[in-house]
Short mmCIF file of C-alpha atoms in Angstrom, two decimals:
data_model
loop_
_atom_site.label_atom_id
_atom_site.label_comp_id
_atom_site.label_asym_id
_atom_site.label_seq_id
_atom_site.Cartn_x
_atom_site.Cartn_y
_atom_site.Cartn_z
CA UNK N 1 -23.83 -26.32 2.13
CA UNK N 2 -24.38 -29.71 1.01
CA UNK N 3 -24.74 -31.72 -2.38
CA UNK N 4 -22.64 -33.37 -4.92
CA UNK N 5 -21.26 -32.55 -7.95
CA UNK N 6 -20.46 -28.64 -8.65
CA UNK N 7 -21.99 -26.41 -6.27
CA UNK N 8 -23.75 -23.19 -7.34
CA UNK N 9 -21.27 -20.07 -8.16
CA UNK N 10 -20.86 -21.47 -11.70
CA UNK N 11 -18.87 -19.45 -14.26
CA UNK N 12 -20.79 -17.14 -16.77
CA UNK N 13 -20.69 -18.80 -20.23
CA UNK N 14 -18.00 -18.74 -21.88
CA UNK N 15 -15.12 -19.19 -18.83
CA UNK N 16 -14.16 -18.85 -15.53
CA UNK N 17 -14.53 -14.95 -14.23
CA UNK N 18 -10.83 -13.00 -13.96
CA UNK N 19 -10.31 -12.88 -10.44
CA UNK N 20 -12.70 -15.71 -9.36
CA UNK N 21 -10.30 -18.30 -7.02
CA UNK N 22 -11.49 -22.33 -7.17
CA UNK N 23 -12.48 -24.14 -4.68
CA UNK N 24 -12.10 -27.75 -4.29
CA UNK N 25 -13.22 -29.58 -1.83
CA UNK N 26 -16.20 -32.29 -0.54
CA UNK N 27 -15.85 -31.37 3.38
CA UNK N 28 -18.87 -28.85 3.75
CA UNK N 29 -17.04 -27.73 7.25
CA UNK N 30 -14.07 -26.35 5.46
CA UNK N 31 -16.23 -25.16 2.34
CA UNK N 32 -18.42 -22.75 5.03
CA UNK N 33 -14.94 -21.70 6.22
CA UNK N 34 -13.35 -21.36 2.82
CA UNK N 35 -16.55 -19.14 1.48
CA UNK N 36 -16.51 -16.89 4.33
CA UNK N 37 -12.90 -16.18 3.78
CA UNK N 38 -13.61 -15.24 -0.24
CA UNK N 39 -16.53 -12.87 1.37
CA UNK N 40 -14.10 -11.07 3.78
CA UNK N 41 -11.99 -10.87 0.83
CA UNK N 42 -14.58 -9.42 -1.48
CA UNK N 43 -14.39 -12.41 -4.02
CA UNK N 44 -16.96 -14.88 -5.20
CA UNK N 45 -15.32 -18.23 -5.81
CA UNK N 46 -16.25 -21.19 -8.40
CA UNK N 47 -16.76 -24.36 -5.82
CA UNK N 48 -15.97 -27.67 -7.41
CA UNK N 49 -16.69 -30.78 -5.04
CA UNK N 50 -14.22 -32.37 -8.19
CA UNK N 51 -11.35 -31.37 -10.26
CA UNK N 52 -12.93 -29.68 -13.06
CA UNK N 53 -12.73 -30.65 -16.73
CA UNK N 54 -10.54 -30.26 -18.98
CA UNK N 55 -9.26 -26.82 -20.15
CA UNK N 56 -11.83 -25.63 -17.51
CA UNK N 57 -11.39 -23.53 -14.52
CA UNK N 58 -8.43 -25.64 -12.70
CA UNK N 59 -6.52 -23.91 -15.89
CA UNK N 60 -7.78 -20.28 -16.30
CA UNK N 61 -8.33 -19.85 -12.16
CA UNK N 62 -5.88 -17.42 -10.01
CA UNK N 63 -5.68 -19.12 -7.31
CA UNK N 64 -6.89 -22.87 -6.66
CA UNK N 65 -8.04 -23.82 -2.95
CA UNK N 66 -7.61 -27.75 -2.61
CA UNK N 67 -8.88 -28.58 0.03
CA UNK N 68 -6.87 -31.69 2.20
CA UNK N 69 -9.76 -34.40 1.57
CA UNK N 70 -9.48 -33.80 -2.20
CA UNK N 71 -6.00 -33.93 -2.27
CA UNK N 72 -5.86 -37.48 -4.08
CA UNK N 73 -8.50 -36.66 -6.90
CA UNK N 74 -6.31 -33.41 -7.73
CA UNK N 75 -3.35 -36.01 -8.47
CA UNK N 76 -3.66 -35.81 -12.44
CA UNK N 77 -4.42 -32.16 -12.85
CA UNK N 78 -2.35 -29.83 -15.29
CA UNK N 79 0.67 -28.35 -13.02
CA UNK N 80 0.37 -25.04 -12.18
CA UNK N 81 0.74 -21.99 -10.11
CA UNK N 82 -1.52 -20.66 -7.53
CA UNK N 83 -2.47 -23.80 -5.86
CA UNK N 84 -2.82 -23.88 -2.08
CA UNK N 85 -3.97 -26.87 -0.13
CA UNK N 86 -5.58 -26.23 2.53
CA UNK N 87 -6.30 -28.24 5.87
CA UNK N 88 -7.05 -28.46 10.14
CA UNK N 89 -4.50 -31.25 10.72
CA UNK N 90 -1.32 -29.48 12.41
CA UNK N 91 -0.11 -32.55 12.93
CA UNK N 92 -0.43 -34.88 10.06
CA UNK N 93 2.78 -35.39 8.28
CA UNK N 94 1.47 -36.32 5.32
CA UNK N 95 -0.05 -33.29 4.23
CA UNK N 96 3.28 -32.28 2.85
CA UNK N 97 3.58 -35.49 0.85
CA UNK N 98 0.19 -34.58 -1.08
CA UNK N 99 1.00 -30.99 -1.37
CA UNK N 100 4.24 -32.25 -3.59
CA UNK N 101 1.79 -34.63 -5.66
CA UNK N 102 -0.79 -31.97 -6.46
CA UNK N 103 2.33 -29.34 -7.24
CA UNK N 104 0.88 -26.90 -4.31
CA UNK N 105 2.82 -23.51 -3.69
CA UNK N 106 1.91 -23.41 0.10
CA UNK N 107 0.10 -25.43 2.57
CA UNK N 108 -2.20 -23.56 4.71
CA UNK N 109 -3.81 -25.22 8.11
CA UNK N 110 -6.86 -23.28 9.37
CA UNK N 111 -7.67 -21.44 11.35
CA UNK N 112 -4.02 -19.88 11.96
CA UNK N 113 -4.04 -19.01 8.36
CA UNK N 114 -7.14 -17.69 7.85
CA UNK N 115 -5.59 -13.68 7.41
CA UNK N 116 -3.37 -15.19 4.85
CA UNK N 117 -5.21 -16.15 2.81
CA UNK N 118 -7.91 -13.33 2.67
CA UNK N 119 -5.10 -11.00 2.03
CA UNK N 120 -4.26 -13.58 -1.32
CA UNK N 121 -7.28 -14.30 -2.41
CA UNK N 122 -8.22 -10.17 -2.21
CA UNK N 123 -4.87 -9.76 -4.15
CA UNK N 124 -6.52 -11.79 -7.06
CA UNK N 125 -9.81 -10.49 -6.85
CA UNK N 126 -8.40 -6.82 -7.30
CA UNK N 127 -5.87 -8.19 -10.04
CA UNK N 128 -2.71 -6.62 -8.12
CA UNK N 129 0.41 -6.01 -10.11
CA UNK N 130 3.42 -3.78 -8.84
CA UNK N 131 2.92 -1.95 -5.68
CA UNK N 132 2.57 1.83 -5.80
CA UNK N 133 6.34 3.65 -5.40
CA UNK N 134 5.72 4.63 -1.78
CA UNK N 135 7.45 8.08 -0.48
CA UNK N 136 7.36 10.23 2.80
CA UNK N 137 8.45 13.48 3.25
CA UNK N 138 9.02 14.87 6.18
CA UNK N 139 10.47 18.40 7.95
CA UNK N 140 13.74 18.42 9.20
CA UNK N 141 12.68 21.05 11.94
CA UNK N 142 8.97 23.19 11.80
CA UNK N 143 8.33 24.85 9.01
CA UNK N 144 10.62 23.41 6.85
CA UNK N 145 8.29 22.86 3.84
CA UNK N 146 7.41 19.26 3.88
CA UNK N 147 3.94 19.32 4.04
CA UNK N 148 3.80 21.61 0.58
CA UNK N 149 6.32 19.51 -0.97
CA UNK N 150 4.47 16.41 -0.31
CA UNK N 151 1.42 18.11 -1.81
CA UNK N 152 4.05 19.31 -5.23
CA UNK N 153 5.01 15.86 -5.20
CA UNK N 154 1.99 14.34 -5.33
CA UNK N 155 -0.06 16.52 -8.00
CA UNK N 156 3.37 16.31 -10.07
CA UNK N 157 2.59 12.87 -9.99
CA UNK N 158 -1.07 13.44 -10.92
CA UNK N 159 -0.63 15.50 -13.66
CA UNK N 160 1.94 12.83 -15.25
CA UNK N 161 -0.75 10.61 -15.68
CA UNK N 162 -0.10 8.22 -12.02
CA UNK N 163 -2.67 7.11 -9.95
CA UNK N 164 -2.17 8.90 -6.98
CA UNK N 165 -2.93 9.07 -3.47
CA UNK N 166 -1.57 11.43 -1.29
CA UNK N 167 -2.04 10.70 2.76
CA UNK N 168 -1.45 12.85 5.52
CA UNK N 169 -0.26 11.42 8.53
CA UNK N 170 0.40 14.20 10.51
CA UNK N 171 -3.12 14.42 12.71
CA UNK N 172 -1.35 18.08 14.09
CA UNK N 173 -0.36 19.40 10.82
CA UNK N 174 -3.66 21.47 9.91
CA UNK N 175 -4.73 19.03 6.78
CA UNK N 176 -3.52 18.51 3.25
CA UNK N 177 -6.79 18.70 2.38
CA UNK N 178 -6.74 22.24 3.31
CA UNK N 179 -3.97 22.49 1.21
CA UNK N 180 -5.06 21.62 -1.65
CA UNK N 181 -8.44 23.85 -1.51
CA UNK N 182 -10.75 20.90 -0.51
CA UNK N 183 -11.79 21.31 3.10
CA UNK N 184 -15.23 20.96 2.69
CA UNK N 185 -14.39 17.74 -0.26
CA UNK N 186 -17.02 14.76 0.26
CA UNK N 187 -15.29 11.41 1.50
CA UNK N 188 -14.04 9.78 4.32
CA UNK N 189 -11.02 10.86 7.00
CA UNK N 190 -8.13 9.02 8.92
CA UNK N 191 -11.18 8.91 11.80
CA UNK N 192 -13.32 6.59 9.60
CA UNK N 193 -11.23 3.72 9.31
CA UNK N 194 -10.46 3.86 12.93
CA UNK N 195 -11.86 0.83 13.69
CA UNK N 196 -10.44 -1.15 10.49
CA UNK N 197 -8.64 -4.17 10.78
CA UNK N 198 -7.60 -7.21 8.32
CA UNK N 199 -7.52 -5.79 4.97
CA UNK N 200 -8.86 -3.19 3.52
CA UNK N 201 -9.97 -3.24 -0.05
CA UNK N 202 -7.80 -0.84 -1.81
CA UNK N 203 -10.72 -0.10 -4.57
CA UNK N 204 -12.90 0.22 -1.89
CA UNK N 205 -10.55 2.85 -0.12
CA UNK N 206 -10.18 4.85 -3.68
CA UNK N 207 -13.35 5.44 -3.66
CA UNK N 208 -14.08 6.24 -0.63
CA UNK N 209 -11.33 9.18 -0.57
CA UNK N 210 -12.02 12.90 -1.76
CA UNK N 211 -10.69 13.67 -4.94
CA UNK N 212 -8.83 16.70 -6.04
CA UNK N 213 -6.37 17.73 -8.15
CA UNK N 214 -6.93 14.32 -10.33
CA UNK N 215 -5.92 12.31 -7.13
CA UNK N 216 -7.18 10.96 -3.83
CA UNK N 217 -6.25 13.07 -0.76
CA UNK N 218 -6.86 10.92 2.71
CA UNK N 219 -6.09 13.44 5.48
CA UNK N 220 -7.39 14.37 8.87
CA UNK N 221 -10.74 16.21 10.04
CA UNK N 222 -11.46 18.86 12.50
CA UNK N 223 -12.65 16.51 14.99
CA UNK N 224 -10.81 15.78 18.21
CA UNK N 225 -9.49 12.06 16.96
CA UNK N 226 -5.64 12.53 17.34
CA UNK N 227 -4.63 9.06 16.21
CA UNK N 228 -5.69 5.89 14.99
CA UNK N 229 -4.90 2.15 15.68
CA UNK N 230 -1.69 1.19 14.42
CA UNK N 231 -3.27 -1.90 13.32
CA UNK N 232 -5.80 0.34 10.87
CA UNK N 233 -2.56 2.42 9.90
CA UNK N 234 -1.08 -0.62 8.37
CA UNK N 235 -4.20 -1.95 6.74
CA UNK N 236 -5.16 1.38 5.54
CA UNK N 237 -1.43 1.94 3.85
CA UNK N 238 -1.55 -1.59 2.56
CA UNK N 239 -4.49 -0.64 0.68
CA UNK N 240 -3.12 2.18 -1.08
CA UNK N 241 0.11 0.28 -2.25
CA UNK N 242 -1.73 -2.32 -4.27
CA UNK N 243 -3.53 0.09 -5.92
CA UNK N 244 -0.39 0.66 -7.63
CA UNK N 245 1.12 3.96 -9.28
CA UNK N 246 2.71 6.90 -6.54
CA UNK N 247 1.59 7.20 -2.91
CA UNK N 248 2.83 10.29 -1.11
CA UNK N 249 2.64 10.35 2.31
CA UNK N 250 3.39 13.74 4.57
CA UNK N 251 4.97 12.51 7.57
CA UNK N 252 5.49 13.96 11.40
CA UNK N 253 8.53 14.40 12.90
CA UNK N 254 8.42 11.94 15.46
CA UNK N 255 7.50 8.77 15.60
CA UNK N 256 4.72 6.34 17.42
CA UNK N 257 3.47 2.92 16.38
CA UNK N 258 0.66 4.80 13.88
CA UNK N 259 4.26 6.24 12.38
CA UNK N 260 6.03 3.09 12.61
CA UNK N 261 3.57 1.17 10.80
CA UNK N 262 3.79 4.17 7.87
CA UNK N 263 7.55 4.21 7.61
CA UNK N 264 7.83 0.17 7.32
CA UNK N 265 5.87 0.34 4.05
CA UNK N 266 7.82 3.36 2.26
CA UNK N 267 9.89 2.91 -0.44
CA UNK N 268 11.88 6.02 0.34
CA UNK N 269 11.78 9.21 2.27
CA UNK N 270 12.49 12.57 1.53
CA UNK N 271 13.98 14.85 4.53
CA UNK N 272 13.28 18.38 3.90
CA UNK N 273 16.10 20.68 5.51
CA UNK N 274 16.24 24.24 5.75
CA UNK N 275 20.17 25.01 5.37
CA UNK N 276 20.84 26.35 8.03
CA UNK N 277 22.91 24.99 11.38
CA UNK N 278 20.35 24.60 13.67
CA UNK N 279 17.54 22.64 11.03
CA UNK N 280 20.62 20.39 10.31
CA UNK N 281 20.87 19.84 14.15
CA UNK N 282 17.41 19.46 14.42
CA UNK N 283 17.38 17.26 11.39
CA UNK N 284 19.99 14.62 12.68
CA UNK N 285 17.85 13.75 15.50
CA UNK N 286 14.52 13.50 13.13
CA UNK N 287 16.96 11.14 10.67
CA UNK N 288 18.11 9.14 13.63
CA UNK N 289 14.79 8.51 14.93
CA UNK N 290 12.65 7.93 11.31
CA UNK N 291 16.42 5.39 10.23
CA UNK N 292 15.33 2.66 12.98
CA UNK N 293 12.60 1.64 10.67
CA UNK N 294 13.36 3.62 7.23
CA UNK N 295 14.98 1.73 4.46
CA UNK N 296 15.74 4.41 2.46
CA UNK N 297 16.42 8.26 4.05
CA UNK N 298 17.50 11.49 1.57
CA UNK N 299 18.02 15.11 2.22
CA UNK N 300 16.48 17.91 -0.05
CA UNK N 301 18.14 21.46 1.33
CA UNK N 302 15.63 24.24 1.08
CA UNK N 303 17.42 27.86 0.82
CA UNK N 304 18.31 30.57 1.27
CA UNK N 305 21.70 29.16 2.36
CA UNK N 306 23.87 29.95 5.48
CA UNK N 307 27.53 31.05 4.82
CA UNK N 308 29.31 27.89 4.51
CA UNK N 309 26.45 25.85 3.48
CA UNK N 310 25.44 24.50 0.13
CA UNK N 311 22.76 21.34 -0.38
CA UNK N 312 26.22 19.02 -0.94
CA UNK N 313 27.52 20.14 2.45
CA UNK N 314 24.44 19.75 4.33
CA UNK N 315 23.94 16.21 3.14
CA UNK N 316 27.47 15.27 4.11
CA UNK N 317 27.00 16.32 7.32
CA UNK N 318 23.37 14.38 7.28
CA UNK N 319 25.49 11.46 5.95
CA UNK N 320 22.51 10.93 3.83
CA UNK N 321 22.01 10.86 -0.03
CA UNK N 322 21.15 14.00 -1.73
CA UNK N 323 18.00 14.50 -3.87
CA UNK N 324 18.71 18.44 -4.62
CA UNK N 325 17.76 21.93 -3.85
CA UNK N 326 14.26 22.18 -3.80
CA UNK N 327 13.46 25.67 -5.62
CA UNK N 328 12.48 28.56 -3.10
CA UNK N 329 9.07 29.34 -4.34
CA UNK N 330 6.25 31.53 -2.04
CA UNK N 331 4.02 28.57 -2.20
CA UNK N 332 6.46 26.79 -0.36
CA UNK N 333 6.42 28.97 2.34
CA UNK N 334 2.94 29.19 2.92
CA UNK N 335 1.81 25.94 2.48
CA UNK N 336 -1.65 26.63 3.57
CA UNK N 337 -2.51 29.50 1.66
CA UNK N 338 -5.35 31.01 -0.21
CA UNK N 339 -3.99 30.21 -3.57
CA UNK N 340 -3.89 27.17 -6.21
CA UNK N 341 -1.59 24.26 -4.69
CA UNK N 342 1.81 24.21 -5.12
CA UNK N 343 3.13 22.78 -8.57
CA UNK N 344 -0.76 22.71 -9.80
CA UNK N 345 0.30 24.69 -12.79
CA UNK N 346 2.91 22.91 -14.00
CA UNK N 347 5.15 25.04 -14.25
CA UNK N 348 8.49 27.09 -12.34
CA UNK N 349 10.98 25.29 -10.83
CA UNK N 350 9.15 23.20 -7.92
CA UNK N 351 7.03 21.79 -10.74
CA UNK N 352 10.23 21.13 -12.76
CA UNK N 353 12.28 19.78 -9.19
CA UNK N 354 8.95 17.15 -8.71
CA UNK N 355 8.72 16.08 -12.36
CA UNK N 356 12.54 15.38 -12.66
CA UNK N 357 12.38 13.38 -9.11
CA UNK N 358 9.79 10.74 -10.45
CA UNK N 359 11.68 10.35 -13.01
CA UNK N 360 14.72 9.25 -11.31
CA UNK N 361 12.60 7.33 -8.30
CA UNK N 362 10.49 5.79 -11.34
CA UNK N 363 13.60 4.55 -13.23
CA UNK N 364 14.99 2.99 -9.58
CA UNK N 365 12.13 1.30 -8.67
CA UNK N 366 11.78 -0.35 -12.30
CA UNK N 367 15.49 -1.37 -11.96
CA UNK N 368 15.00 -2.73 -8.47
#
């Protein structure tokens, strides 16, 4: 692209467009490069070969890309936040000095930066604000009623008014989207974004997801894929969060680099346990193995209980917090039955053990 002046990709009248970053620069090499990074980003940016005018877009932009050669004509601009300049000269010293004069946040050298910043200039093209509260649940032993808690959890959630998405990750688990009554649901699988890598958009992903229940269910198919990269795992997950509101994710009880990439991006887990000996055998060995990457690890004892055994016992010898005892319900033990899902209703104590959870992970992650 050549020219002087301002380049095409003006502003509509009357401002600059929310989410539109601003590029500054004269070198058409870095311009091509700088464009193609707002494209993999989904953005359309306003290119000044200048520093705009007064009250103009330098003010009202999210993010300003300056690039190195226009460094010394960005000298008198307003001070602000959001300003990146942006370069190919590893070693030139004095990049740092002009970063300070223009008030930059970061200096970023292409092209080891390039995935940088396409994942910030997609995070103000989409607006992002606070990441969705992230949780897994996952069985202590089989059978333990994770999988229909995760589903409770997550159309709880729904029916509170959150965005929601709730993700299976568990390709051998039969399919939350069988639980929740939507086999045969339009949208895309885990095997469809297979092949993703970079970022994905997390409108785009929304969208793309079946919908039931007043949320957005992204689970497995009946096809033979078993697994996908854990590069796409992390992209995929990433995409969810900054959607913001509550993603619930129904984890497996072991864990690979697809799993690893999941747990490193929760906010908390919940550990289903059956109380009984044996689960919280069983379940020691899932908490060890899910803690080496977990931040956050609680216990929720499912009766009936053991002699001996009460939800405060089992957690002490989990050595793990304690959400509760979640309410024996027959949903919960057949979490891939006929009926409506579990806690659809809202009502009976599962709905009343999901609603009163949010409410205390909602208040923690507000204070955090």
């Amino acid at each position: 692209m050549t020219g002087t002046g301002t380049v095409t990709h003006d502003p509509p009248p009357g401002g600059h467009r929310p989410g539109a970053p601003l590029i500054v620069t004269e070198d058409t090499a870095l311009l091509d490069d700088l464009l193609r990074l707002c494209a993999a980003a989904g953005a359309t940016p306003e290119v000044h070969h200048g520093l705009p005018g007064p009250r103009g877009s330098w003010e009202a932009a999210p993010l300003v890309l300056v690039g190195d050669d226009a460094a010394r004509r960005a000298r008198g601009a307003p001070r602000r936040q959001g300003v990146v300049l942006v370069g190919r000269d590893q070693d030139d010293p004095g990049v740092w000095r002009r970063a300070v004069e223009i008030g930059a946040d970061h200096v970023l050298m292409l092209p080891d930066g390039e995935q940088w910043l396409v994942d910030r200039i997609a995070d103000v093209a989409e607006g992002v604000g606070r990441p969705a509260l992230t949780v897994g649940v996952i069985g202590g032993r089989g059978g333990a009623g994770a999988s229909t808690l995760a589903c409770a959890l997550a159309v709880t959630s729904a029916r509170e008014g959150l965005r929601t998405l709730l993700v299976d990750a568990d390709p051998l688990g039969g399919g939350l989207d069988v639980a929740l009554g939507g086999e045969t649901a339009e949208g895309l699988r885990w095997p469809a974004f297979a092949s993703s890598h970079g970022r994905v958009g997390g409108g785009a992903l929304e969208e793309s997801l079946p919908e039931l229940h007043a949320l957005r269910v992204l689970s497995w198919d009946r096809g033979d894929c078993l697994s996908v990269p854990p590069r796409a795992v992390r992209a995929v997950l990433a995409a969810a969060r900054r959607g913001g509101g509550a993603v619930v994710v129904d984890l497996p009880r072991r864990v690979d680099e697809g799993v690893a990439e999941v747990l490193a991006q929760l906010d908390l887990a919940v550990l289903v346990v059956p109380a009984e000996l044996r689960a919280v055998a069983a379940a020691g060995r899932v908490a060890s193995a899910v803690g080496m990457v977990l931040r956050d690890l609680r216990v929720a004892v499912r009766g009936p209980y053991a002699p001996g055994l009460d939800d405060r016992e089992v957690a002490r010898l989990l050595g793990l917090p304690l959400v509760g005892d979640v309410p024996v319900e027959p949903a919960l033990q057949r979490p891939y039955g006929t009926g409506r899902p579990p806690g659809v209703t809202g009502r009976g104590p599962l709905a009343r053990f999901c609603r009163e959870f949010w409410e205390r992970a909602l208040v923690e992650a507000r204070a955090a």
